[in-house]
PDB file of C-alpha atoms in Angstrom:
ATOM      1  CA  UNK A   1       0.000   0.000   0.000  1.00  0.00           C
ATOM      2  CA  UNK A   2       1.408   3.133  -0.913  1.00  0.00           C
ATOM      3  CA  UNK A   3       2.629   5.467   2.145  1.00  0.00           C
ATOM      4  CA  UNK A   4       0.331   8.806   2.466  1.00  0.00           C
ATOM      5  CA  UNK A   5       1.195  12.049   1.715  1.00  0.00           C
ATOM      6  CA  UNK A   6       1.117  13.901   4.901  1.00  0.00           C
ATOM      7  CA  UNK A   7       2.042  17.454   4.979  1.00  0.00           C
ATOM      8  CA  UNK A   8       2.602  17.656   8.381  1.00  0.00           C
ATOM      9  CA  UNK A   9       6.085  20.189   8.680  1.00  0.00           C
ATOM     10  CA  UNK A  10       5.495  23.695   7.578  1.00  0.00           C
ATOM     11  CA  UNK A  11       8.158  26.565   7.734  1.00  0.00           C
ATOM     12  CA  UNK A  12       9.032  30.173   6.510  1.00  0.00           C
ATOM     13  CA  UNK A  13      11.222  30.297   3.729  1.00  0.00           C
ATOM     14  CA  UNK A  14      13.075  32.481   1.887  1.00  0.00           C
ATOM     15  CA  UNK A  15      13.871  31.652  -1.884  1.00  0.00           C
ATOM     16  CA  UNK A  16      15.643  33.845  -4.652  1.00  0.00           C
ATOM     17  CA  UNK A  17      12.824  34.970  -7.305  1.00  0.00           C
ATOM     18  CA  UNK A  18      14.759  32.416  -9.623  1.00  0.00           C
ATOM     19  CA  UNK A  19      14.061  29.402  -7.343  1.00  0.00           C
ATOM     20  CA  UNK A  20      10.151  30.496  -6.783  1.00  0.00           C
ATOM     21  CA  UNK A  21       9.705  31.232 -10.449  1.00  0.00           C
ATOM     22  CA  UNK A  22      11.254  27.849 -10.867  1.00  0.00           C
ATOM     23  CA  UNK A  23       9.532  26.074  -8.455  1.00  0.00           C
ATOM     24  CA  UNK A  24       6.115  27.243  -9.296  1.00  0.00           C
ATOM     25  CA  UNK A  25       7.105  26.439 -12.852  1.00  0.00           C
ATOM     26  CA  UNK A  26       7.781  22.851 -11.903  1.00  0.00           C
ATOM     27  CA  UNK A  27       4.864  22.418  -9.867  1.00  0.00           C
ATOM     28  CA  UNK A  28       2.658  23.815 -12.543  1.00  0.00           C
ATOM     29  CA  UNK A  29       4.124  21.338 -15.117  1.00  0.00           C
ATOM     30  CA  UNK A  30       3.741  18.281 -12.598  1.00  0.00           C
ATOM     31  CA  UNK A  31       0.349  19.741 -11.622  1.00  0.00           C
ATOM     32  CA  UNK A  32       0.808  19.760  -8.098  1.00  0.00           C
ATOM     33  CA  UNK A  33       1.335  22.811  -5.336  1.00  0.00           C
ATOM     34  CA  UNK A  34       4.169  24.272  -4.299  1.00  0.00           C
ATOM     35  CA  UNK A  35       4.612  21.921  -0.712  1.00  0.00           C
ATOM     36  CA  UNK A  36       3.626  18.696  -3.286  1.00  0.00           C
ATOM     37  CA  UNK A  37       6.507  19.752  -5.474  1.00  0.00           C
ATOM     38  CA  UNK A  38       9.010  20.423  -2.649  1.00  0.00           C
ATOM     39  CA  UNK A  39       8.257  17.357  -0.922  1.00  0.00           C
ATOM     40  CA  UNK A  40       8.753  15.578  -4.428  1.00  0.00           C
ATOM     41  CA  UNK A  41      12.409  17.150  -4.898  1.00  0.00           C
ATOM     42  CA  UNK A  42      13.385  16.797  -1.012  1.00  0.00           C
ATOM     43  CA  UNK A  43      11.941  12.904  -0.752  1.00  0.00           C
ATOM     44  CA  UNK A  44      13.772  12.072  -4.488  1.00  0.00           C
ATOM     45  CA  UNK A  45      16.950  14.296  -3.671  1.00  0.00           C
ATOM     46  CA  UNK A  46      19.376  11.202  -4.197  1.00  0.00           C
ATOM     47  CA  UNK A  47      18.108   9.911  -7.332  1.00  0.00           C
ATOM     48  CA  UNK A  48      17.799  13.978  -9.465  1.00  0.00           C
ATOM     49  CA  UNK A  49      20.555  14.425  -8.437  1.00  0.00           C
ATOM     50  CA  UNK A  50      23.529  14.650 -10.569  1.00  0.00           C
ATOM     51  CA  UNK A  51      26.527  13.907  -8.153  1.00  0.00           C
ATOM     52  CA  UNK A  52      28.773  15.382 -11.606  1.00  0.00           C
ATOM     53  CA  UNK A  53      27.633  19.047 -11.274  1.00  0.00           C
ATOM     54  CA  UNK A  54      26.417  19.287  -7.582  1.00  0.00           C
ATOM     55  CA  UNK A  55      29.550  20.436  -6.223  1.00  0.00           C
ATOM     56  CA  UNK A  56      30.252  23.043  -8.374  1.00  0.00           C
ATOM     57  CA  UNK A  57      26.877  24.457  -8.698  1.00  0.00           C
ATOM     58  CA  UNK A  58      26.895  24.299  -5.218  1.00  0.00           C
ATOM     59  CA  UNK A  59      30.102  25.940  -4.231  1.00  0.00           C
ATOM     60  CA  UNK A  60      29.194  28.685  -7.130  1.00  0.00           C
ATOM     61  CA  UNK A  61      25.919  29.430  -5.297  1.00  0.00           C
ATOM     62  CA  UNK A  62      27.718  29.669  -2.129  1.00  0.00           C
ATOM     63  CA  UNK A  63      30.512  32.043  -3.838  1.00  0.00           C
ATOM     64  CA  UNK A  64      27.948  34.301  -4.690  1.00  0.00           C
ATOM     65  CA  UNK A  65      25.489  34.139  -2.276  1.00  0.00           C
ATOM     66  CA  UNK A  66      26.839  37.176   0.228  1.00  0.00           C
ATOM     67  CA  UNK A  67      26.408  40.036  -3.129  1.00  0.00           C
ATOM     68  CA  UNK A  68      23.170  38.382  -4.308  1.00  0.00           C
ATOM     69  CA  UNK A  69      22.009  39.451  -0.611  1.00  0.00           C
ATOM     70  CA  UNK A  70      22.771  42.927  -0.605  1.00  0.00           C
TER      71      UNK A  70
END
């Protein structure tokens, strides 16, 4: 029997207008809300990911990250 989607955690965040315009864009194209879509990516995280590029995408976000705050 498949396990039921409970949304049961909810918390404030704060996204770039990139990410939400990308996240509601993937939600919209799976037709689900934003929490279904984030649960999606956060519950599949191991298998999208590609373990080639994370690293540098991540350490570029992280490189920029203090000017894209300002």
């Amino acid at each position: 029997m498949p396990k039921r989607l409970r949304l049961t955690r909810r918390f404030p965040v704060a996204m770039s207008e990139d990410g939400y315009r990308r996240l509601k864009r993937f939600a919209k194209e799976s037709d689900l809300d934003e929490g279904e879509a984030l649960s999606f990516l956060f519950e599949n995280f191991d298998r999208i990911l590609n373990e080639d590029t994370f690293g540098h995408k991540l350490r570029n976000f992280q490189a920029t990250l203090a000017d894209r705050k300002k």
